[in-house]
PDB file of C-alpha atoms in Angstrom:
ATOM      1  CA  MET A   1     -88.860 163.340 -78.045  1.00 47.00           C
ATOM      2  CA  LYS A   2     -87.626 160.375 -75.779  1.00 43.00           C
ATOM      3  CA  THR A   3     -89.492 158.147 -77.719  1.00 45.00           C
ATOM      4  CA  ARG A   4     -87.545 159.378 -81.419  1.00 44.00           C
ATOM      5  CA  ILE A   5     -84.499 158.731 -79.717  1.00 40.00           C
ATOM      6  CA  ILE A   6     -85.074 155.070 -78.469  1.00 41.00           C
ATOM      7  CA  TYR A   7     -86.024 154.235 -81.176  1.00 41.00           C
ATOM      8  CA  PHE A   8     -83.485 155.985 -83.425  1.00 39.00           C
ATOM      9  CA  THR A   9     -80.954 154.334 -81.249  1.00 41.00           C
ATOM     10  CA  LEU A  10     -82.565 150.483 -81.639  1.00 41.00           C
ATOM     11  CA  LEU A  11     -81.998 151.283 -85.575  1.00 39.00           C
ATOM     12  CA  LEU A  12     -78.713 152.274 -84.832  1.00 38.00           C
ATOM     13  CA  ILE A  13     -77.881 148.934 -83.182  1.00 38.00           C
ATOM     14  CA  SER A  14     -80.115 146.992 -85.420  1.00 39.00           C
ATOM     15  CA  ILE A  15     -77.886 148.288 -88.518  1.00 36.00           C
ATOM     16  CA  ASN A  16     -75.060 146.907 -86.942  1.00 37.00           C
ATOM     17  CA  CYS A  17     -76.619 143.430 -85.936  1.00 39.00           C
ATOM     18  CA  PHE A  18     -78.404 142.454 -89.553  1.00 39.00           C
ATOM     19  CA  GLY A  19     -75.706 140.449 -90.322  1.00 42.00           C
ATOM     20  CA  GLN A  20     -75.275 136.782 -89.194  1.00 55.00           C
ATOM     21  CA  ASN A  21     -75.096 137.326 -85.593  1.00 63.00           C
ATOM     22  CA  SER A  22     -77.341 139.046 -83.708  1.00 66.00           C
ATOM     23  CA  SER A  23     -76.772 140.762 -80.207  1.00 67.00           C
ATOM     24  CA  LEU A  24     -79.944 141.107 -77.498  1.00 76.00           C
ATOM     25  CA  LEU A  25     -79.873 143.287 -74.871  1.00 71.00           C
ATOM     26  CA  ASP A  26     -80.477 141.589 -71.714  1.00 73.00           C
ATOM     27  CA  TYR A  27     -80.161 137.744 -73.283  1.00 81.00           C
ATOM     28  CA  ASN A  28     -78.065 135.501 -71.523  1.00 84.00           C
ATOM     29  CA  TYR A  29     -77.902 132.520 -74.559  1.00 87.00           C
ATOM     30  CA  GLU A  30     -75.901 132.050 -77.508  1.00 89.00           C
ATOM     31  CA  ILE A  31     -78.592 129.987 -79.648  1.00 93.00           C
ATOM     32  CA  LYS A  32     -78.184 128.863 -83.046  1.00 92.00           C
ATOM     33  CA  LEU A  33     -80.977 129.447 -85.795  1.00 93.00           C
ATOM     34  CA  GLU A  34     -80.140 127.363 -89.129  1.00 94.00           C
ATOM     35  CA  VAL A  35     -82.037 126.428 -92.164  1.00 94.00           C
ATOM     36  CA  LYS A  36     -81.593 123.279 -93.757  1.00 92.00           C
ATOM     37  CA  ASN A  37     -83.860 120.785 -95.927  1.00 89.00           C
ATOM     38  CA  ASN A  38     -87.020 122.793 -95.625  1.00 91.00           C
ATOM     39  CA  LYS A  39     -86.600 123.029 -91.741  1.00 94.00           C
ATOM     40  CA  VAL A  40     -85.454 125.652 -88.990  1.00 94.00           C
ATOM     41  CA  PHE A  41     -83.031 124.247 -86.602  1.00 95.00           C
ATOM     42  CA  ILE A  42     -82.567 125.901 -83.635  1.00 95.00           C
ATOM     43  CA  GLN A  43     -79.353 125.297 -81.284  1.00 94.00           C
ATOM     44  CA  ASP A  44     -79.124 125.744 -77.459  1.00 89.00           C
ATOM     45  CA  LYS A  45     -75.550 124.026 -76.578  1.00 86.00           C
ATOM     46  CA  ASP A  46     -76.381 120.375 -76.840  1.00 84.00           C
ATOM     47  CA  LYS A  47     -80.526 120.626 -77.394  1.00 90.00           C
ATOM     48  CA  ILE A  48     -81.682 121.019 -80.648  1.00 93.00           C
ATOM     49  CA  ASP A  49     -85.482 121.385 -82.099  1.00 93.00           C
ATOM     50  CA  SER A  50     -86.801 121.689 -85.797  1.00 93.00           C
ATOM     51  CA  PHE A  51     -89.700 123.199 -87.260  1.00 94.00           C
ATOM     52  CA  ARG A  52     -91.134 122.476 -91.076  1.00 94.00           C
ATOM     53  CA  LEU A  53     -91.155 125.213 -92.931  1.00 94.00           C
ATOM     54  CA  SER A  54     -93.260 125.698 -96.743  1.00 92.00           C
ATOM     55  CA  ASN A  55     -92.348 125.710-100.315  1.00 90.00           C
ATOM     56  CA  SER A  56     -91.908 129.450-100.049  1.00 89.00           C
ATOM     57  CA  GLY A  57     -89.795 129.619 -97.100  1.00 89.00           C
ATOM     58  CA  THR A  58     -91.935 130.642 -94.064  1.00 91.00           C
ATOM     59  CA  LEU A  59     -92.844 128.639 -91.207  1.00 92.00           C
ATOM     60  CA  LEU A  60     -95.486 125.918 -92.662  1.00 92.00           C
ATOM     61  CA  LEU A  61     -97.263 125.714 -89.223  1.00 91.00           C
ATOM     62  CA  ALA A  62     -98.325 129.148 -87.387  1.00 87.00           C
ATOM     63  CA  SER A  63     -99.121 127.310 -83.848  1.00 86.00           C
ATOM     64  CA  ASP A  64     -95.049 126.568 -83.962  1.00 90.00           C
ATOM     65  CA  THR A  65     -94.674 130.814 -83.480  1.00 91.00           C
ATOM     66  CA  ALA A  66     -94.693 130.128 -79.866  1.00 90.00           C
ATOM     67  CA  ALA A  67     -92.941 126.791 -79.805  1.00 91.00           C
ATOM     68  CA  LEU A  68     -89.995 129.218 -81.566  1.00 90.00           C
ATOM     69  CA  ILE A  69     -90.156 131.872 -78.839  1.00 91.00           C
ATOM     70  CA  SER A  70     -89.434 129.117 -76.520  1.00 90.00           C
ATOM     71  CA  ALA A  71     -86.726 127.546 -77.765  1.00 91.00           C
ATOM     72  CA  LEU A  72     -85.024 130.627 -78.117  1.00 92.00           C
ATOM     73  CA  HIS A  73     -85.529 131.975 -75.058  1.00 90.00           C
ATOM     74  CA  PHE A  74     -87.150 135.232 -76.373  1.00 89.00           C
ATOM     75  CA  GLU A  75     -88.963 138.246 -73.757  1.00 86.00           C
ATOM     76  CA  ALA A  76     -91.469 140.602 -75.137  1.00 80.00           C
ATOM     77  CA  GLY A  77     -88.671 142.983 -75.438  1.00 81.00           C
ATOM     78  CA  HIS A  78     -86.368 141.007 -77.683  1.00 84.00           C
ATOM     79  CA  LEU A  79     -89.563 140.557 -80.029  1.00 84.00           C
ATOM     80  CA  ILE A  80     -90.184 144.125 -80.257  1.00 83.00           C
ATOM     81  CA  PHE A  81     -86.494 144.769 -80.849  1.00 84.00           C
ATOM     82  CA  LEU A  82     -86.123 141.959 -83.487  1.00 86.00           C
ATOM     83  CA  GLN A  83     -89.345 143.248 -85.199  1.00 85.00           C
ATOM     84  CA  GLN A  84     -87.991 146.585 -85.705  1.00 84.00           C
ATOM     85  CA  GLN A  85     -84.126 144.970 -86.978  1.00 82.00           C
ATOM     86  CA  TYR A  86     -86.363 142.742 -89.515  1.00 85.00           C
ATOM     87  CA  THR A  87     -89.731 144.200 -90.660  1.00 86.00           C
ATOM     88  CA  PRO A  88     -89.617 148.044 -89.214  1.00 86.00           C
ATOM     89  CA  SER A  89     -92.332 148.452 -91.592  1.00 85.00           C
ATOM     90  CA  GLU A  90     -95.334 146.351 -90.667  1.00 83.00           C
ATOM     91  CA  THR A  91     -97.569 145.586 -88.332  1.00 83.00           C
ATOM     92  CA  TYR A  92     -96.334 143.829 -85.776  1.00 80.00           C
ATOM     93  CA  SER A  93     -96.652 140.180 -85.255  1.00 86.00           C
ATOM     94  CA  ALA A  94     -94.583 137.282 -84.042  1.00 87.00           C
ATOM     95  CA  LYS A  95     -94.886 135.179 -86.956  1.00 90.00           C
ATOM     96  CA  LYS A  96     -93.900 137.948 -89.482  1.00 89.00           C
ATOM     97  CA  VAL A  97     -90.783 138.400 -87.556  1.00 89.00           C
ATOM     98  CA  PHE A  98     -89.374 134.824 -87.526  1.00 91.00           C
ATOM     99  CA  ASP A  99     -90.261 134.391 -91.486  1.00 92.00           C
ATOM    100  CA  ALA A 100     -88.244 137.211 -91.938  1.00 91.00           C
ATOM    101  CA  ILE A 101     -85.769 136.077 -89.823  1.00 92.00           C
ATOM    102  CA  ILE A 102     -85.819 132.587 -91.595  1.00 93.00           C
ATOM    103  CA  LYS A 103     -85.675 134.668 -94.763  1.00 91.00           C
ATOM    104  CA  LYS A 104     -82.228 136.255 -93.735  1.00 91.00           C
ATOM    105  CA  ALA A 105     -80.846 132.943 -92.890  1.00 90.00           C
ATOM    106  CA  HIS A 106     -81.416 131.937 -96.201  1.00 88.00           C
ATOM    107  CA  ILE A 107     -78.955 134.107 -97.660  1.00 90.00           C
ATOM    108  CA  ALA A 108     -76.545 134.888 -94.543  1.00 88.00           C
ATOM    109  CA  GLU A 109     -73.283 132.997 -94.399  1.00 86.00           C
ATOM    110  CA  GLY A 110     -74.070 128.971 -93.725  1.00 85.00           C
ATOM    111  CA  ASN A 111     -77.824 130.087 -93.903  1.00 91.00           C
ATOM    112  CA  ARG A 112     -77.601 130.775 -90.010  1.00 91.00           C
ATOM    113  CA  ILE A 113     -77.983 133.486 -87.540  1.00 91.00           C
ATOM    114  CA  ILE A 114     -76.277 133.283 -84.304  1.00 91.00           C
ATOM    115  CA  PHE A 115     -78.282 135.113 -81.620  1.00 87.00           C
ATOM    116  CA  GLY A 116     -76.384 136.348 -78.116  1.00 84.00           C
ATOM    117  CA  ASN A 117     -75.669 139.124 -75.771  1.00 73.00           C
ATOM    118  CA  ALA A 118     -74.526 142.157 -76.800  1.00 51.00           C
ATOM    119  CA  ALA A 119     -71.810 142.178 -73.917  1.00 45.00           C
ATOM    120  CA  SER A 120     -71.060 138.286 -74.304  1.00 43.00           C
ATOM    121  CA  SER A 121     -67.569 137.120 -75.585  1.00 37.00           C
ATOM    122  CA  ASP A 122     -66.610 137.360 -79.420  1.00 36.00           C
ATOM    123  CA  ILE A 123     -69.432 135.461 -80.409  1.00 38.00           C
ATOM    124  CA  SER A 124     -69.511 137.788 -83.656  1.00 39.00           C
ATOM    125  CA  ASN A 125     -65.830 136.510 -84.353  1.00 42.00           C
ATOM    126  CA  ASN A 126     -66.235 133.467 -82.838  1.00 43.00           C
ATOM    127  CA  PRO A 127     -69.722 131.603 -84.069  1.00 43.00           C
ATOM    128  CA  THR A 128     -70.087 127.773 -83.946  1.00 44.00           C
ATOM    129  CA  ASP A 129     -69.729 125.969 -87.915  1.00 44.00           C
ATOM    130  CA  GLU A 130     -72.397 123.501 -87.447  1.00 47.00           C
ATOM    131  CA  LEU A 131     -74.470 122.224 -85.471  1.00 49.00           C
ATOM    132  CA  VAL A 132     -74.047 119.140 -83.072  1.00 45.00           C
ATOM    133  CA  PRO A 133     -74.508 116.017 -85.101  1.00 43.00           C
ATOM    134  CA  ILE A 134     -77.976 114.219 -84.656  1.00 37.00           C
ATOM    135  CA  ALA A 135     -79.524 111.051 -85.406  1.00 39.00           C
ATOM    136  CA  THR A 136     -81.762 111.299 -88.412  1.00 37.00           C
ATOM    137  CA  ILE A 137     -85.357 110.025 -87.803  1.00 34.00           C
ATOM    138  CA  GLU A 138     -88.247 109.553 -90.228  1.00 36.00           C
ATOM    139  CA  ASN A 139     -90.975 112.758 -89.450  1.00 42.00           C
ATOM    140  CA  ALA A 140     -88.775 114.146 -86.401  1.00 39.00           C
ATOM    141  CA  GLN A 141     -90.880 116.472 -84.706  1.00 44.00           C
ATOM    142  CA  ALA A 142     -89.778 119.426 -82.068  1.00 43.00           C
ATOM    143  CA  SER A 143     -90.443 118.098 -78.471  1.00 44.00           C
ATOM    144  CA  PRO A 144     -93.816 117.393 -77.403  1.00 43.00           C
ATOM    145  CA  PHE A 145     -92.836 118.443 -74.098  1.00 41.00           C
ATOM    146  CA  GLY A 146     -91.245 121.429 -72.363  1.00 44.00           C
ATOM    147  CA  MET A 147     -94.255 123.972 -72.692  1.00 48.00           C
ATOM    148  CA  TRP A 148     -95.068 124.804 -69.537  1.00 47.00           C
ATOM    149  CA  THR A 149     -92.553 127.599 -68.976  1.00 47.00           C
ATOM    150  CA  TRP A 150     -93.578 129.742 -72.031  1.00 48.00           C
ATOM    151  CA  ILE A 151     -97.126 129.417 -71.362  1.00 53.00           C
ATOM    152  CA  GLY A 152     -96.592 130.605 -67.480  1.00 52.00           C
ATOM    153  CA  LEU A 153     -94.398 133.470 -69.235  1.00 50.00           C
ATOM    154  CA  LEU A 154     -96.767 134.639 -72.098  1.00 54.00           C
ATOM    155  CA  ALA A 155    -100.273 133.861 -69.021  1.00 55.00           C
ATOM    156  CA  GLY A 156     -97.974 136.460 -67.040  1.00 58.00           C
ATOM    157  CA  LEU A 157     -97.257 138.669 -70.010  1.00 57.00           C
ATOM    158  CA  PHE A 158    -101.300 139.045 -70.672  1.00 57.00           C
ATOM    159  CA  GLY A 159    -102.342 139.553 -66.796  1.00 58.00           C
ATOM    160  CA  GLY A 160     -99.511 142.190 -66.824  1.00 60.00           C
ATOM    161  CA  THR A 161    -100.571 144.018 -69.712  1.00 59.00           C
ATOM    162  CA  LEU A 162    -104.400 143.737 -68.727  1.00 57.00           C
ATOM    163  CA  LEU A 163    -103.622 145.137 -65.024  1.00 56.00           C
ATOM    164  CA  GLY A 164    -101.379 148.050 -66.682  1.00 62.00           C
ATOM    165  CA  PHE A 165    -104.570 148.788 -68.987  1.00 59.00           C
ATOM    166  CA  LEU A 166    -106.986 148.879 -66.006  1.00 60.00           C
ATOM    167  CA  LEU A 167    -104.813 151.456 -64.220  1.00 60.00           C
ATOM    168  CA  ALA A 168    -104.103 153.404 -67.240  1.00 59.00           C
ATOM    169  CA  LYS A 169    -107.831 153.896 -67.850  1.00 57.00           C
ATOM    170  CA  ASN A 170    -108.864 154.460 -64.095  1.00 56.00           C
ATOM    171  CA  LYS A 171    -105.406 157.222 -63.953  1.00 48.00           C
ATOM    172  CA  LYS A 172    -104.097 155.287 -61.284  1.00 46.00           C
ATOM    173  CA  THR A 173    -100.352 155.325 -62.808  1.00 44.00           C
ATOM    174  CA  THR A 174     -97.901 158.384 -63.323  1.00 47.00           C
ATOM    175  CA  VAL A 175     -95.516 156.697 -65.118  1.00 46.00           C
ATOM    176  CA  PRO A 176     -95.415 158.744 -68.487  1.00 50.00           C
ATOM    177  CA  VAL A 177     -94.778 155.442 -70.716  1.00 50.00           C
ATOM    178  CA  LEU A 178     -97.834 153.826 -69.380  1.00 48.00           C
ATOM    179  CA  GLU A 179    -100.382 156.653 -70.096  1.00 49.00           C
ATOM    180  CA  LYS A 180     -99.350 156.842 -73.385  1.00 50.00           C
ATOM    181  CA  HIS A 181    -101.221 153.341 -74.062  1.00 47.00           C
ATOM    182  CA  THR A 182    -104.369 155.149 -72.874  1.00 52.00           C
ATOM    183  CA  ASP A 183    -105.070 155.951 -76.624  1.00 63.00           C
ATOM    184  CA  SER A 184    -107.568 153.940 -77.639  1.00 71.00           C
ATOM    185  CA  LYS A 185    -106.392 152.696 -81.067  1.00 70.00           C
ATOM    186  CA  ASN A 186    -103.027 151.398 -79.428  1.00 79.00           C
ATOM    187  CA  GLU A 187    -105.106 149.802 -76.352  1.00 79.00           C
ATOM    188  CA  ASN A 188    -106.747 147.880 -78.977  1.00 84.00           C
ATOM    189  CA  GLU A 189    -103.923 146.934 -80.831  1.00 83.00           C
ATOM    190  CA  LEU A 190    -102.443 145.703 -78.125  1.00 84.00           C
ATOM    191  CA  LEU A 191    -104.959 143.233 -76.696  1.00 85.00           C
ATOM    192  CA  ALA A 192    -106.152 142.295 -80.100  1.00 85.00           C
ATOM    193  CA  GLN A 193    -101.820 141.041 -80.437  1.00 85.00           C
ATOM    194  CA  THR A 194    -101.876 139.727 -76.906  1.00 87.00           C
ATOM    195  CA  LYS A 195    -105.104 137.597 -77.994  1.00 85.00           C
ATOM    196  CA  ALA A 196    -103.756 136.407 -81.485  1.00 87.00           C
ATOM    197  CA  GLU A 197    -100.234 135.297 -79.184  1.00 87.00           C
ATOM    198  CA  LEU A 198    -102.651 132.895 -76.618  1.00 88.00           C
ATOM    199  CA  ALA A 199    -104.642 131.672 -79.492  1.00 87.00           C
ATOM    200  CA  SER A 200    -101.383 130.767 -80.911  1.00 86.00           C
ATOM    201  CA  ILE A 201    -100.593 128.876 -77.404  1.00 90.00           C
ATOM    202  CA  LYS A 202    -103.598 127.836 -77.487  1.00 87.00           C
ATOM    203  CA  ASN A 203    -103.135 125.691 -80.713  1.00 85.00           C
ATOM    204  CA  SER A 204     -99.727 124.767 -79.704  1.00 81.00           C
ATOM    205  CA  LEU A 205    -100.877 123.413 -76.199  1.00 84.00           C
ATOM    206  CA  GLN A 206    -103.836 121.525 -78.505  1.00 87.00           C
ATOM    207  CA  GLN A 207    -100.935 119.554 -80.139  1.00 81.00           C
ATOM    208  CA  GLN A 208     -99.684 118.413 -76.932  1.00 78.00           C
ATOM    209  CA  LEU A 209    -102.681 117.183 -75.919  1.00 85.00           C
ATOM    210  CA  ASP A 210    -103.435 115.466 -78.777  1.00 82.00           C
ATOM    211  CA  PHE A 211     -99.365 113.842 -78.866  1.00 79.00           C
ATOM    212  CA  ASP A 212    -100.122 112.690 -75.200  1.00 82.00           C
ATOM    213  CA  LYS A 213    -103.317 111.305 -75.968  1.00 86.00           C
ATOM    214  CA  GLN A 214    -101.790 109.180 -78.510  1.00 86.00           C
ATOM    215  CA  TYR A 215     -98.343 108.112 -76.910  1.00 86.00           C
ATOM    216  CA  PHE A 216     -99.940 107.116 -74.008  1.00 89.00           C
ATOM    217  CA  GLU A 217    -102.980 104.836 -75.398  1.00 89.00           C
ATOM    218  CA  GLN A 218    -100.204 103.247 -77.397  1.00 88.00           C
ATOM    219  CA  SER A 219     -98.210 103.000 -74.222  1.00 89.00           C
ATOM    220  CA  PHE A 220    -100.930 101.298 -72.704  1.00 92.00           C
ATOM    221  CA  GLU A 221    -101.838  98.741 -75.672  1.00 92.00           C
ATOM    222  CA  THR A 222     -98.142  97.837 -76.609  1.00 90.00           C
ATOM    223  CA  ILE A 223     -96.813  97.572 -73.216  1.00 94.00           C
ATOM    224  CA  VAL A 224     -98.927  97.957 -70.101  1.00 94.00           C
ATOM    225  CA  LYS A 225    -101.304  95.519 -71.082  1.00 92.00           C
ATOM    226  CA  PRO A 226     -98.512  93.066 -72.546  1.00 93.00           C
ATOM    227  CA  LEU A 227     -96.477  93.247 -69.267  1.00 92.00           C
ATOM    228  CA  ASP A 228     -99.475  92.489 -67.078  1.00 92.00           C
ATOM    229  CA  ASN A 229    -100.768  89.471 -69.038  1.00 93.00           C
ATOM    230  CA  ALA A 230     -97.000  88.184 -68.982  1.00 90.00           C
ATOM    231  CA  LEU A 231     -96.810  88.369 -64.991  1.00 93.00           C
ATOM    232  CA  GLU A 232    -100.422  86.618 -64.936  1.00 92.00           C
ATOM    233  CA  ALA A 233     -98.896  83.762 -67.190  1.00 93.00           C
ATOM    234  CA  LYS A 234     -95.322  84.018 -65.385  1.00 92.00           C
ATOM    235  CA  ASP A 235     -93.831  84.207 -68.889  1.00 94.00           C
ATOM    236  CA  ALA A 236     -90.157  84.930 -68.065  1.00 92.00           C
ATOM    237  CA  ALA A 237     -89.282  85.413 -72.111  1.00 93.00           C
ATOM    238  CA  THR A 238     -92.109  87.671 -72.448  1.00 95.00           C
ATOM    239  CA  ILE A 239     -92.023  89.760 -68.906  1.00 94.00           C
ATOM    240  CA  ILE A 240     -88.240  90.601 -69.329  1.00 95.00           C
ATOM    241  CA  PRO A 241     -88.271  91.989 -72.682  1.00 94.00           C
ATOM    242  CA  LEU A 242     -91.176  94.371 -72.220  1.00 95.00           C
ATOM    243  CA  MET A 243     -90.134  95.610 -68.611  1.00 95.00           C
ATOM    244  CA  ILE A 244     -86.841  96.920 -70.769  1.00 95.00           C
ATOM    245  CA  LYS A 245     -88.553  98.620 -73.149  1.00 94.00           C
ATOM    246  CA  ALA A 246     -90.761 100.112 -70.280  1.00 95.00           C
ATOM    247  CA  MET A 247     -87.883 101.290 -68.578  1.00 94.00           C
ATOM    248  CA  ALA A 248     -86.359 102.277 -72.218  1.00 93.00           C
ATOM    249  CA  HIS A 249     -89.843 104.567 -72.620  1.00 93.00           C
ATOM    250  CA  TYR A 250     -89.897 105.825 -68.872  1.00 93.00           C
ATOM    251  CA  ALA A 251     -86.700 107.338 -68.785  1.00 92.00           C
ATOM    252  CA  ALA A 252     -87.550 108.911 -72.251  1.00 90.00           C
ATOM    253  CA  ILE A 253     -90.609 110.687 -70.786  1.00 86.00           C
ATOM    254  CA  THR A 254     -88.147 112.055 -67.726  1.00 90.00           C
ATOM    255  CA  ARG A 255     -85.422 113.291 -69.996  1.00 89.00           C
ATOM    256  CA  PHE A 256     -88.352 114.824 -72.242  1.00 80.00           C
ATOM    257  CA  LYS A 257     -90.192 116.589 -69.083  1.00 79.00           C
ATOM    258  CA  LEU A 258     -86.347 117.770 -68.562  1.00 88.00           C
ATOM    259  CA  GLU A 259     -85.306 118.518 -71.818  1.00 82.00           C
ATOM    260  CA  LYS A 260     -82.366 116.654 -71.296  1.00 86.00           C
ATOM    261  CA  LYS A 261     -83.665 114.550 -74.427  1.00 81.00           C
ATOM    262  CA  GLN A 262     -81.147 112.068 -76.436  1.00 87.00           C
ATOM    263  CA  SER A 263     -82.218 111.180 -80.023  1.00 83.00           C
ATOM    264  CA  PHE A 264     -82.766 107.643 -79.287  1.00 89.00           C
ATOM    265  CA  ASP A 265     -85.637 108.592 -76.796  1.00 90.00           C
ATOM    266  CA  LEU A 266     -87.088 110.660 -79.861  1.00 87.00           C
ATOM    267  CA  ALA A 267     -86.901 107.864 -81.893  1.00 90.00           C
ATOM    268  CA  ASN A 268     -88.440 105.219 -79.293  1.00 91.00           C
ATOM    269  CA  MET A 269     -91.949 107.215 -79.052  1.00 90.00           C
ATOM    270  CA  GLN A 270     -91.720 107.817 -82.956  1.00 89.00           C
ATOM    271  CA  ILE A 271     -91.705 104.124 -83.791  1.00 92.00           C
ATOM    272  CA  LEU A 272     -94.149 103.435 -80.766  1.00 92.00           C
ATOM    273  CA  MET A 273     -96.450 105.931 -82.752  1.00 88.00           C
ATOM    274  CA  LYS A 274     -95.992 104.308 -85.761  1.00 89.00           C
ATOM    275  CA  ARG A 275     -94.465 107.499 -86.921  1.00 88.00           C
ATOM    276  CA  ALA A 276     -90.700 106.210 -87.734  1.00 90.00           C
ATOM    277  CA  THR A 277     -90.050 102.257 -88.208  1.00 91.00           C
ATOM    278  CA  TYR A 278     -88.017 100.210 -86.170  1.00 92.00           C
ATOM    279  CA  GLN A 279     -86.298  98.520 -88.987  1.00 89.00           C
ATOM    280  CA  LYS A 280     -84.975 101.863 -90.900  1.00 88.00           C
ATOM    281  CA  SER A 281     -83.885 103.829 -87.821  1.00 89.00           C
ATOM    282  CA  ASP A 282     -79.848 103.818 -87.605  1.00 87.00           C
ATOM    283  CA  PHE A 283     -78.426 102.845 -84.721  1.00 92.00           C
ATOM    284  CA  PRO A 284     -76.082 100.037 -83.638  1.00 93.00           C
ATOM    285  CA  ILE A 285     -76.816  96.402 -83.383  1.00 94.00           C
ATOM    286  CA  ILE A 286     -75.918  94.131 -80.222  1.00 94.00           C
ATOM    287  CA  SER A 287     -76.629  90.464 -81.146  1.00 92.00           C
ATOM    288  CA  GLY A 288     -75.297  87.070 -79.844  1.00 89.00           C
ATOM    289  CA  ASN A 289     -72.201  87.261 -82.092  1.00 91.00           C
ATOM    290  CA  SER A 290     -71.099  90.887 -80.682  1.00 92.00           C
ATOM    291  CA  SER A 291     -67.820  90.683 -79.125  1.00 91.00           C
ATOM    292  CA  PRO A 292     -67.990  91.339 -75.429  1.00 89.00           C
ATOM    293  CA  ASP A 293     -65.864  94.640 -75.784  1.00 90.00           C
ATOM    294  CA  ASN A 294     -68.032  95.974 -78.334  1.00 89.00           C
ATOM    295  CA  ILE A 295     -71.145  96.057 -75.427  1.00 92.00           C
ATOM    296  CA  PRO A 296     -71.534  98.673 -73.126  1.00 92.00           C
ATOM    297  CA  ASN A 297     -71.178  97.618 -69.902  1.00 91.00           C
ATOM    298  CA  LYS A 298     -74.505  99.090 -68.761  1.00 87.00           C
ATOM    299  CA  LEU A 299     -76.152  96.527 -71.365  1.00 92.00           C
ATOM    300  CA  LYS A 300     -74.891  93.596 -69.756  1.00 92.00           C
ATOM    301  CA  THR A 301     -76.785  92.610 -66.867  1.00 92.00           C
ATOM    302  CA  LEU A 302     -79.496  93.620 -69.146  1.00 93.00           C
ATOM    303  CA  ILE A 303     -78.268  90.917 -72.275  1.00 93.00           C
ATOM    304  CA  GLU A 304     -77.615  88.349 -68.993  1.00 92.00           C
ATOM    305  CA  LEU A 305     -81.670  88.993 -68.306  1.00 93.00           C
ATOM    306  CA  LEU A 306     -82.446  88.144 -71.253  1.00 93.00           C
ATOM    307  CA  GLN A 307     -80.877  84.945 -72.194  1.00 91.00           C
ATOM    308  CA  ASN A 308     -81.445  83.312 -68.542  1.00 94.00           C
ATOM    309  CA  ALA A 309     -85.510  84.308 -69.881  1.00 92.00           C
ATOM    310  CA  LYS A 310     -84.171  82.347 -72.665  1.00 93.00           C
ATOM    311  CA  ALA A 311     -85.272  85.741 -74.770  1.00 94.00           C
ATOM    312  CA  LYS A 312     -83.636  87.148 -78.170  1.00 92.00           C
ATOM    313  CA  ASP A 313     -84.717  90.856 -78.403  1.00 93.00           C
ATOM    314  CA  VAL A 314     -86.195  93.695 -77.057  1.00 94.00           C
ATOM    315  CA  LYS A 315     -88.618  94.258 -79.894  1.00 92.00           C
ATOM    316  CA  ASP A 316     -89.620  97.431 -81.120  1.00 93.00           C
ATOM    317  CA  THR A 317     -87.431  99.390 -78.750  1.00 95.00           C
ATOM    318  CA  ILE A 318     -83.666 101.054 -78.824  1.00 94.00           C
ATOM    319  CA  VAL A 319     -82.041 100.422 -75.498  1.00 95.00           C
ATOM    320  CA  SER A 320     -79.405 103.371 -74.482  1.00 92.00           C
ATOM    321  CA  GLY A 321     -78.570 103.623 -78.306  1.00 92.00           C
ATOM    322  CA  TYR A 322     -78.497 100.307 -79.120  1.00 94.00           C
ATOM    323  CA  LYS A 323     -80.824  97.523 -80.694  1.00 94.00           C
ATOM    324  CA  ILE A 324     -80.593  94.575 -78.859  1.00 95.00           C
ATOM    325  CA  GLU A 325     -81.273  91.516 -81.584  1.00 93.00           C
ATOM    326  CA  ASN A 326     -80.947  87.360 -81.461  1.00 91.00           C
ATOM    327  CA  ILE A 327     -79.170  87.237 -78.470  1.00 89.00           C
TER     328      ILE A 327
END
């Protein structure tokens, strides 16, 4: 009886939330999901992640499901609530839930849905209208880092679920809600669901490992080895540009780890791995003809070092949002 009352209450809440804005209990964020150009964008303040969609408007990669959960800061309870809101007649699947949400965003005003706490102030009346502008980068992908937090959370969820299963089986718990999970069919469905989620995490983690391998191999070949050779040859005209390039990539990795990425960080990583082209990247150029007033103070010392070393540019690298060419 209590379960029916809970489901009925959730149904009433879902009817009120089915529009452009979705209110979630115990959710301390205001995050926007927007569909645009065969991609779904997730905006959390100034941080934006994007995921590719298929021609039918669903997630192209099933492995992106776990990354979406992380980007939206969803917990298990939020997903269950959204499943009852968007796909109540279907068997639970995180991907099916997201596909249904994306489908709803397609027909919502502005092609967007804003998720927030039911108690937060005025998110339904004052939704943000636009995503924060970001530079367009060829083949831009979601951040390859920042996955460890949700891996730990889901691993903890799996461990807690398994422990609850064992305790219920041995009749060591007296909590009525947990005792209902002793039904073998429900237990098998829950374990199958958890295994599927962990398989998705494994795929996402493998993608991260593949990315890391390619990125650091390219870094070694294009920065580390050439810099070592230039130091051995005492070639200042080669050393200084490579040191600036190394600095730019170290800053990019650090910001990715702290989830404070900037558009030129992603551009540098994509260019290094030949997934984007330096010449086509849309960043302002600083050259020998640039007025000193148009050169940021933080770049003036670097430019002076390049001139003293008789170096002309920093090749294939965006330095603090600028291309340095023909100094």
